PDB file of C-alpha atoms in Angstrom:
ATOM      1  CA  MET A 122       0.000   0.000   0.000  1.00  0.00           C
ATOM      2  CA  PRO A 123       1.548   3.357  -1.013  1.00  0.00           C
ATOM      3  CA  THR A 124       1.856   5.838   1.858  1.00  0.00           C
ATOM      4  CA  VAL A 125       0.016   9.160   2.028  1.00  0.00           C
ATOM      5  CA  GLU A 126       3.361  10.938   1.685  1.00  0.00           C
ATOM      6  CA  LEU A 127       4.234   8.992  -1.459  1.00  0.00           C
ATOM      7  CA  MET A 128       0.884   9.816  -3.064  1.00  0.00           C
ATOM      8  CA  GLN A 129       1.178  13.511  -2.156  1.00  0.00           C
ATOM      9  CA  ALA A 130       4.726  13.582  -3.510  1.00  0.00           C
ATOM     10  CA  ALA A 131       3.528  12.061  -6.786  1.00  0.00           C
ATOM     11  CA  VAL A 132       1.017  14.890  -7.207  1.00  0.00           C
ATOM     12  CA  HIS A 133       3.676  17.538  -6.588  1.00  0.00           C
ATOM     13  CA  ARG A 134       6.091  15.762  -8.936  1.00  0.00           C
ATOM     14  CA  TYR A 135       3.379  15.669 -11.594  1.00  0.00           C
ATOM     15  CA  LEU A 136       2.660  19.398 -11.376  1.00  0.00           C
ATOM     16  CA  ARG A 137       6.351  20.251 -11.373  1.00  0.00           C
ATOM     17  CA  ALA A 138       6.939  18.041 -14.413  1.00  0.00           C
ATOM     18  CA  LEU A 139       4.071  19.757 -16.255  1.00  0.00           C
ATOM     19  CA  ASN A 140       5.648  23.142 -15.451  1.00  0.00           C
ATOM     20  CA  GLU A 141       9.062  21.980 -16.595  1.00  0.00           C
ATOM     21  CA  SER A 142       7.759  20.225 -19.731  1.00  0.00           C
ATOM     22  CA  ASP A 143       9.498  17.097 -18.439  1.00  0.00           C
ATOM     23  CA  LEU A 144       7.780  14.368 -20.426  1.00  0.00           C
ATOM     24  CA  GLU A 145       9.918  11.547 -19.002  1.00  0.00           C
ATOM     25  CA  ALA A 146       9.158  12.562 -15.413  1.00  0.00           C
ATOM     26  CA  ILE A 147       5.433  12.512 -16.198  1.00  0.00           C
ATOM     27  CA  VAL A 148       5.486   9.121 -17.904  1.00  0.00           C
ATOM     28  CA  ALA A 149       7.588   7.694 -15.031  1.00  0.00           C
ATOM     29  CA  LEU A 150       4.696   8.333 -12.642  1.00  0.00           C
ATOM     30  CA  TYR A 151       2.409   5.954 -14.528  1.00  0.00           C
ATOM     31  CA  ALA A 152       2.036   2.176 -14.346  1.00  0.00           C
ATOM     32  CA  ASP A 153       2.537   0.245 -17.592  1.00  0.00           C
ATOM     33  CA  ASP A 154      -1.175  -0.455 -17.939  1.00  0.00           C
ATOM     34  CA  ALA A 155      -2.336   2.982 -16.771  1.00  0.00           C
ATOM     35  CA  VAL A 156      -5.381   4.732 -18.198  1.00  0.00           C
ATOM     36  CA  VAL A 157      -5.676   8.509 -18.635  1.00  0.00           C
ATOM     37  CA  GLU A 158      -9.138  10.024 -19.155  1.00  0.00           C
ATOM     38  CA  ASP A 159      -8.576  13.751 -19.781  1.00  0.00           C
ATOM     39  CA  PRO A 160     -11.103  15.269 -19.796  1.00  0.00           C
ATOM     40  CA  VAL A 161     -13.540  12.819 -18.232  1.00  0.00           C
ATOM     41  CA  GLY A 162     -15.984  11.817 -20.937  1.00  0.00           C
ATOM     42  CA  SER A 163     -13.330  11.655 -23.676  1.00  0.00           C
ATOM     43  CA  GLU A 164     -11.834   8.436 -25.043  1.00  0.00           C
ATOM     44  CA  PRO A 165      -9.366   7.100 -22.426  1.00  0.00           C
ATOM     45  CA  ARG A 166      -5.696   6.699 -23.401  1.00  0.00           C
ATOM     46  CA  ARG A 167      -4.528   3.231 -22.403  1.00  0.00           C
ATOM     47  CA  GLY A 168      -0.909   2.256 -21.808  1.00  0.00           C
ATOM     48  CA  LEU A 169       2.324   4.215 -21.694  1.00  0.00           C
ATOM     49  CA  ALA A 170       2.688   4.772 -25.456  1.00  0.00           C
ATOM     50  CA  ALA A 171      -0.733   6.436 -25.710  1.00  0.00           C
ATOM     51  CA  ILE A 172      -0.119   8.361 -22.495  1.00  0.00           C
ATOM     52  CA  ARG A 173       3.266   9.575 -23.691  1.00  0.00           C
ATOM     53  CA  SER A 174       1.886  10.929 -26.951  1.00  0.00           C
ATOM     54  CA  PHE A 175      -1.019  12.601 -25.117  1.00  0.00           C
ATOM     55  CA  TYR A 176       1.365  14.502 -22.835  1.00  0.00           C
ATOM     56  CA  ALA A 177       3.795  15.260 -25.659  1.00  0.00           C
ATOM     57  CA  ARG A 178       0.945  17.118 -27.402  1.00  0.00           C
ATOM     58  CA  SER A 179      -0.020  18.940 -24.173  1.00  0.00           C
ATOM     59  CA  LEU A 180       3.541  20.017 -23.350  1.00  0.00           C
ATOM     60  CA  ALA A 181       3.849  21.681 -26.756  1.00  0.00           C
ATOM     61  CA  PHE A 182       1.763  24.465 -25.175  1.00  0.00           C
ATOM     62  CA  GLN A 183       4.393  25.396 -22.511  1.00  0.00           C
ATOM     63  CA  LEU A 184       2.077  24.952 -19.559  1.00  0.00           C
ATOM     64  CA  ASP A 185       2.170  27.070 -16.425  1.00  0.00           C
ATOM     65  CA  VAL A 186       0.453  25.089 -13.654  1.00  0.00           C
ATOM     66  CA  ALA A 187      -0.168  25.637  -9.939  1.00  0.00           C
ATOM     67  CA  LEU A 188      -1.903  23.596  -7.272  1.00  0.00           C
ATOM     68  CA  GLU A 189      -5.029  25.268  -5.848  1.00  0.00           C
ATOM     69  CA  GLY A 190      -5.800  24.134  -2.323  1.00  0.00           C
ATOM     70  CA  GLN A 191      -4.778  20.936  -0.596  1.00  0.00           C
ATOM     71  CA  VAL A 192      -4.082  17.519  -2.064  1.00  0.00           C
ATOM     72  CA  ARG A 193      -6.770  15.148  -0.769  1.00  0.00           C
ATOM     73  CA  VAL A 194      -5.507  11.610  -0.225  1.00  0.00           C
ATOM     74  CA  ALA A 195      -8.056   8.931   0.641  1.00  0.00           C
ATOM     75  CA  GLY A 196      -7.636   5.180   0.364  1.00  0.00           C
ATOM     76  CA  ARG A 197      -5.320   4.626  -2.572  1.00  0.00           C
ATOM     77  CA  GLU A 198      -6.398   7.785  -4.408  1.00  0.00           C
ATOM     78  CA  ALA A 199      -5.460  11.458  -4.521  1.00  0.00           C
ATOM     79  CA  ALA A 200      -7.695  14.321  -5.701  1.00  0.00           C
ATOM     80  CA  PHE A 201      -6.417  17.828  -6.318  1.00  0.00           C
ATOM     81  CA  ALA A 202      -7.515  21.089  -7.919  1.00  0.00           C
ATOM     82  CA  PHE A 203      -5.101  23.144  -9.988  1.00  0.00           C
ATOM     83  CA  ARG A 204      -4.945  25.721 -12.718  1.00  0.00           C
ATOM     84  CA  VAL A 205      -3.140  25.332 -15.992  1.00  0.00           C
ATOM     85  CA  SER A 206      -2.398  28.403 -18.109  1.00  0.00           C
ATOM     86  CA  PHE A 207      -1.083  28.502 -21.663  1.00  0.00           C
ATOM     87  CA  VAL A 208      -1.428  30.406 -24.902  1.00  0.00           C
ATOM     88  CA  HIS A 209      -3.737  28.856 -27.479  1.00  0.00           C
ATOM     89  CA  GLU A 210      -4.108  30.477 -30.897  1.00  0.00           C
ATOM     90  CA  GLY A 211      -2.607  33.661 -29.494  1.00  0.00           C
ATOM     91  CA  ARG A 212      -4.973  33.872 -26.542  1.00  0.00           C
ATOM     92  CA  ALA A 213      -4.166  33.421 -22.852  1.00  0.00           C
ATOM     93  CA  THR A 214      -6.158  30.429 -21.682  1.00  0.00           C
ATOM     94  CA  THR A 215      -6.636  29.030 -18.183  1.00  0.00           C
ATOM     95  CA  ILE A 216      -8.258  25.725 -17.303  1.00  0.00           C
ATOM     96  CA  ARG A 217      -9.078  24.755 -13.710  1.00  0.00           C
ATOM     97  CA  PRO A 218      -9.373  20.956 -13.477  1.00  0.00           C
ATOM     98  CA  ILE A 219      -9.769  18.641 -10.545  1.00  0.00           C
ATOM     99  CA  ASP A 220      -7.616  15.581 -11.223  1.00  0.00           C
ATOM    100  CA  LEU A 221      -8.001  12.202  -9.609  1.00  0.00           C
ATOM    101  CA  PHE A 222      -5.100   9.745  -9.386  1.00  0.00           C
ATOM    102  CA  ALA A 223      -5.632   6.103  -8.388  1.00  0.00           C
ATOM    103  CA  PHE A 224      -2.421   4.317  -7.397  1.00  0.00           C
ATOM    104  CA  ASP A 225      -1.345   0.709  -7.642  1.00  0.00           C
ATOM    105  CA  ALA A 226       0.305  -1.166  -4.785  1.00  0.00           C
ATOM    106  CA  ALA A 227       3.739  -0.032  -5.991  1.00  0.00           C
ATOM    107  CA  GLY A 228       2.717   3.636  -5.857  1.00  0.00           C
ATOM    108  CA  ARG A 229       2.434   4.189  -9.606  1.00  0.00           C
ATOM    109  CA  VAL A 230      -0.564   5.991 -11.069  1.00  0.00           C
ATOM    110  CA  LEU A 231      -2.914   3.379 -12.506  1.00  0.00           C
ATOM    111  CA  SER A 232      -5.664   5.767 -13.463  1.00  0.00           C
ATOM    112  CA  MET A 233      -5.867   9.508 -14.000  1.00  0.00           C
ATOM    113  CA  ARG A 234      -9.183  11.247 -14.560  1.00  0.00           C
ATOM    114  CA  ALA A 235      -9.342  15.018 -15.225  1.00  0.00           C
ATOM    115  CA  PHE A 236     -12.619  16.725 -14.373  1.00  0.00           C
ATOM    116  CA  PHE A 237     -13.310  19.974 -16.171  1.00  0.00           C
ATOM    117  CA  GLY A 238     -15.834  21.355 -18.605  1.00  0.00           C
ATOM    118  CA  THR A 239     -16.396  24.491 -20.646  1.00  0.00           C
ATOM    119  CA  GLY A 240     -17.354  26.313 -17.427  1.00  0.00           C
ATOM    120  CA  ASN A 241     -13.791  25.789 -16.183  1.00  0.00           C
ATOM    121  CA  ILE A 242     -12.038  27.236 -19.228  1.00  0.00           C
ATOM    122  CA  GLU A 243     -11.238  30.944 -19.304  1.00  0.00           C
ATOM    123  CA  VAL A 244     -10.018  32.586 -22.512  1.00  0.00           C
ATOM    124  CA  ALA A 245      -8.658  36.136 -22.324  1.00  0.00           C
TER     125      ALA A 245
ATOM    126  CA  MET B 284     -28.331  12.804 -20.198  1.00  0.00           C
ATOM    127  CA  PRO B 285     -28.470  15.400 -17.384  1.00  0.00           C
ATOM    128  CA  THR B 286     -27.398  18.907 -18.441  1.00  0.00           C
ATOM    129  CA  VAL B 287     -24.345  20.694 -17.049  1.00  0.00           C
ATOM    130  CA  GLU B 288     -26.711  23.205 -15.401  1.00  0.00           C
ATOM    131  CA  LEU B 289     -28.658  20.432 -13.689  1.00  0.00           C
ATOM    132  CA  MET B 290     -25.482  18.828 -12.331  1.00  0.00           C
ATOM    133  CA  GLN B 291     -24.141  22.176 -11.093  1.00  0.00           C
ATOM    134  CA  ALA B 292     -27.485  22.953  -9.466  1.00  0.00           C
ATOM    135  CA  ALA B 293     -27.428  19.581  -7.694  1.00  0.00           C
ATOM    136  CA  VAL B 294     -24.060  20.440  -6.150  1.00  0.00           C
ATOM    137  CA  HIS B 295     -25.308  23.819  -4.926  1.00  0.00           C
ATOM    138  CA  ARG B 296     -28.515  22.242  -3.592  1.00  0.00           C
ATOM    139  CA  TYR B 297     -26.433  19.655  -1.771  1.00  0.00           C
ATOM    140  CA  LEU B 298     -24.222  22.244  -0.048  1.00  0.00           C
ATOM    141  CA  ARG B 299     -27.232  24.393   0.868  1.00  0.00           C
ATOM    142  CA  ALA B 300     -29.026  21.360   2.322  1.00  0.00           C
ATOM    143  CA  LEU B 301     -25.974  20.496   4.401  1.00  0.00           C
ATOM    144  CA  ASN B 302     -25.907  24.066   5.735  1.00  0.00           C
ATOM    145  CA  GLU B 303     -29.623  23.986   6.500  1.00  0.00           C
ATOM    146  CA  SER B 304     -29.540  20.480   8.013  1.00  0.00           C
ATOM    147  CA  ASP B 305     -32.229  19.555   5.497  1.00  0.00           C
ATOM    148  CA  LEU B 306     -32.039  15.768   5.484  1.00  0.00           C
ATOM    149  CA  GLU B 307     -34.947  15.303   3.068  1.00  0.00           C
ATOM    150  CA  ALA B 308     -33.389  17.658   0.507  1.00  0.00           C
ATOM    151  CA  ILE B 309     -30.140  15.700   0.671  1.00  0.00           C
ATOM    152  CA  VAL B 310     -31.788  12.294   0.297  1.00  0.00           C
ATOM    153  CA  ALA B 311     -33.908  13.626  -2.601  1.00  0.00           C
ATOM    154  CA  LEU B 312     -30.724  14.191  -4.627  1.00  0.00           C
ATOM    155  CA  TYR B 313     -29.875  10.478  -4.602  1.00  0.00           C
ATOM    156  CA  ALA B 314     -31.062   7.631  -6.814  1.00  0.00           C
ATOM    157  CA  ASP B 315     -32.710   4.684  -5.044  1.00  0.00           C
ATOM    158  CA  ASP B 316     -29.684   2.466  -5.581  1.00  0.00           C
ATOM    159  CA  ALA B 317     -27.082   5.161  -4.887  1.00  0.00           C
ATOM    160  CA  VAL B 318     -23.791   4.448  -3.145  1.00  0.00           C
ATOM    161  CA  VAL B 319     -22.021   6.897  -0.805  1.00  0.00           C
ATOM    162  CA  GLU B 320     -18.340   6.348   0.011  1.00  0.00           C
ATOM    163  CA  ASP B 321     -17.403   8.997   2.584  1.00  0.00           C
ATOM    164  CA  PRO B 322     -14.516   9.076   3.091  1.00  0.00           C
ATOM    165  CA  VAL B 323     -13.104   7.095   0.159  1.00  0.00           C
ATOM    166  CA  GLY B 324     -11.641   3.911   1.618  1.00  0.00           C
ATOM    167  CA  SER B 325     -14.458   3.424   4.146  1.00  0.00           C
ATOM    168  CA  GLU B 326     -17.291   0.910   3.757  1.00  0.00           C
ATOM    169  CA  PRO B 327     -19.746   2.314   1.179  1.00  0.00           C
ATOM    170  CA  ARG B 328     -23.358   2.993   2.229  1.00  0.00           C
ATOM    171  CA  ARG B 329     -25.694   1.439  -0.326  1.00  0.00           C
ATOM    172  CA  GLY B 330     -29.290   2.526  -0.881  1.00  0.00           C
ATOM    173  CA  LEU B 331     -31.404   5.361   0.479  1.00  0.00           C
ATOM    174  CA  ALA B 332     -31.972   3.910   3.961  1.00  0.00           C
ATOM    175  CA  ALA B 333     -28.234   3.602   4.634  1.00  0.00           C
ATOM    176  CA  ILE B 334     -27.600   7.007   3.043  1.00  0.00           C
ATOM    177  CA  ARG B 335     -30.330   8.639   5.112  1.00  0.00           C
ATOM    178  CA  SER B 336     -28.930   7.352   8.387  1.00  0.00           C
ATOM    179  CA  PHE B 337     -25.396   8.383   7.400  1.00  0.00           C
ATOM    180  CA  TYR B 338     -26.482  11.996   6.792  1.00  0.00           C
ATOM    181  CA  ALA B 339     -28.726  12.039   9.861  1.00  0.00           C
ATOM    182  CA  ARG B 340     -25.624  11.323  11.942  1.00  0.00           C
ATOM    183  CA  SER B 341     -23.587  13.988  10.094  1.00  0.00           C
ATOM    184  CA  LEU B 342     -26.261  16.681  10.413  1.00  0.00           C
ATOM    185  CA  ALA B 343     -26.307  16.228  14.198  1.00  0.00           C
ATOM    186  CA  PHE B 344     -23.087  18.284  14.089  1.00  0.00           C
ATOM    187  CA  GLN B 345     -24.747  21.445  12.668  1.00  0.00           C
ATOM    188  CA  LEU B 346     -22.461  21.763   9.679  1.00  0.00           C
ATOM    189  CA  ASP B 347     -21.273  25.037   8.199  1.00  0.00           C
ATOM    190  CA  VAL B 348     -20.179  24.357   4.612  1.00  0.00           C
ATOM    191  CA  ALA B 349     -18.949  26.471   1.710  1.00  0.00           C
ATOM    192  CA  LEU B 350     -17.865  25.680  -1.824  1.00  0.00           C
ATOM    193  CA  GLU B 351     -14.190  26.396  -2.518  1.00  0.00           C
ATOM    194  CA  GLY B 352     -13.515  27.110  -6.167  1.00  0.00           C
ATOM    195  CA  GLN B 353     -15.523  26.074  -9.187  1.00  0.00           C
ATOM    196  CA  VAL B 354     -17.734  23.049  -9.704  1.00  0.00           C
ATOM    197  CA  ARG B 355     -16.113  20.872 -12.380  1.00  0.00           C
ATOM    198  CA  VAL B 356     -18.630  19.068 -14.564  1.00  0.00           C
ATOM    199  CA  ALA B 357     -17.308  16.490 -17.026  1.00  0.00           C
ATOM    200  CA  GLY B 358     -19.251  13.733 -18.734  1.00  0.00           C
ATOM    201  CA  ARG B 359     -21.951  12.720 -16.299  1.00  0.00           C
ATOM    202  CA  GLU B 360     -19.922  13.639 -13.208  1.00  0.00           C
ATOM    203  CA  ALA B 361     -19.271  16.679 -11.034  1.00  0.00           C
ATOM    204  CA  ALA B 362     -16.232  17.262  -8.799  1.00  0.00           C
ATOM    205  CA  PHE B 363     -16.035  20.067  -6.256  1.00  0.00           C
ATOM    206  CA  ALA B 364     -13.903  21.177  -3.320  1.00  0.00           C
ATOM    207  CA  PHE B 365     -15.508  22.590  -0.189  1.00  0.00           C
ATOM    208  CA  ARG B 366     -14.931  23.108   3.480  1.00  0.00           C
ATOM    209  CA  VAL B 367     -17.132  21.825   6.257  1.00  0.00           C
ATOM    210  CA  SER B 368     -16.808  23.273   9.746  1.00  0.00           C
ATOM    211  CA  PHE B 369     -18.416  21.983  12.941  1.00  0.00           C
ATOM    212  CA  VAL B 370     -17.726  21.523  16.626  1.00  0.00           C
ATOM    213  CA  HIS B 371     -16.588  18.067  17.669  1.00  0.00           C
ATOM    214  CA  GLU B 372     -16.020  17.309  21.358  1.00  0.00           C
ATOM    215  CA  GLY B 373     -15.895  21.024  22.065  1.00  0.00           C
ATOM    216  CA  ARG B 374     -13.307  21.780  19.394  1.00  0.00           C
ATOM    217  CA  ALA B 375     -13.759  23.747  16.182  1.00  0.00           C
ATOM    218  CA  THR B 376     -13.050  21.332  13.349  1.00  0.00           C
ATOM    219  CA  THR B 377     -12.731  21.971   9.609  1.00  0.00           C
ATOM    220  CA  ILE B 378     -12.510  19.320   6.911  1.00  0.00           C
ATOM    221  CA  ARG B 379     -11.706  20.171   3.282  1.00  0.00           C
ATOM    222  CA  PRO B 380     -12.969  17.360   1.027  1.00  0.00           C
ATOM    223  CA  ILE B 381     -13.183  17.039  -2.709  1.00  0.00           C
ATOM    224  CA  ASP B 382     -16.465  15.290  -3.496  1.00  0.00           C
ATOM    225  CA  LEU B 383     -17.300  13.485  -6.688  1.00  0.00           C
ATOM    226  CA  PHE B 384     -20.900  12.968  -7.830  1.00  0.00           C
ATOM    227  CA  ALA B 385     -21.772  10.584 -10.665  1.00  0.00           C
ATOM    228  CA  PHE B 386     -25.287  11.096 -12.036  1.00  0.00           C
ATOM    229  CA  ASP B 387     -27.761   8.722 -13.624  1.00  0.00           C
ATOM    230  CA  ALA B 388     -29.677   9.533 -16.819  1.00  0.00           C
ATOM    231  CA  ALA B 389     -32.458  11.126 -14.762  1.00  0.00           C
ATOM    232  CA  GLY B 390     -30.031  13.511 -13.061  1.00  0.00           C
ATOM    233  CA  ARG B 391     -30.009  11.805  -9.667  1.00  0.00           C
ATOM    234  CA  VAL B 392     -26.746  11.141  -7.853  1.00  0.00           C
ATOM    235  CA  LEU B 393     -25.865   7.482  -8.330  1.00  0.00           C
ATOM    236  CA  SER B 394     -22.512   7.624  -6.590  1.00  0.00           C
ATOM    237  CA  MET B 395     -20.881  10.045  -4.187  1.00  0.00           C
ATOM    238  CA  ARG B 396     -17.238   9.677  -3.197  1.00  0.00           C
ATOM    239  CA  ALA B 397     -15.636  12.052  -0.650  1.00  0.00           C
ATOM    240  CA  PHE B 398     -11.867  12.422  -0.886  1.00  0.00           C
ATOM    241  CA  PHE B 399     -10.145  13.597   2.279  1.00  0.00           C
ATOM    242  CA  GLY B 400      -7.598  12.285   4.739  1.00  0.00           C
ATOM    243  CA  THR B 401      -6.085  13.317   8.043  1.00  0.00           C
ATOM    244  CA  GLY B 402      -4.072  15.987   6.201  1.00  0.00           C
ATOM    245  CA  ASN B 403      -7.338  17.716   5.307  1.00  0.00           C
ATOM    246  CA  ILE B 404      -8.714  17.880   8.866  1.00  0.00           C
ATOM    247  CA  GLU B 405      -7.921  20.920  10.996  1.00  0.00           C
ATOM    248  CA  VAL B 406      -8.772  20.902  14.716  1.00  0.00           C
ATOM    249  CA  ALA B 407      -8.514  24.186  16.647  1.00  0.00           C
TER     250      ALA B 407
END
């Protein structure tokens, strides 16, 4: 069972890696058979190859991300709110998701689900 | 499919009902076969009778709750952060959960999961 500290550290590592456009550090957080559903309701990306190409596309935007509020760890899951800002088609854009990580016994992320909708996207 | 507006309204109705200790308004949000896992990792309460008695016990504390940040609606789910303050054994206590509602086609809450751990509980 991964510890609370390990799960919190994974969240902070994830946000730092997004800020630093560190694709390898992001992929390293995930289990081989992980599933990423971002946003929730879209077709899930299954496995590291699909996850890698998903993040490679996202990092092309030079993301600026920051945690908003506390990381909530419960059972083998962690939920956290954050903002992610970037420029899209010349316009400053901010999205405020709540992400949910579920961990495997080894402390890798087995499932990531990103909750946000049009109401959480702000375009300047 | 429930609309985004309906799902957002359900979240606001839920928080208002918690503030007003309105047990019937809370139970009315749930589907007959709903499941409440609060906190995540605890034994889920299944069905309206179990859900009713869970909230009846919670409302005995006279909760003061407030949304923190935006409601995130994605697919047929809504995630939201909030704080809940109450007095427990004479001490002012605040918990900051992230809750996740999953809705059925009729717009009732089919599943509620509350993410928080000891790191999200503040005792004065």
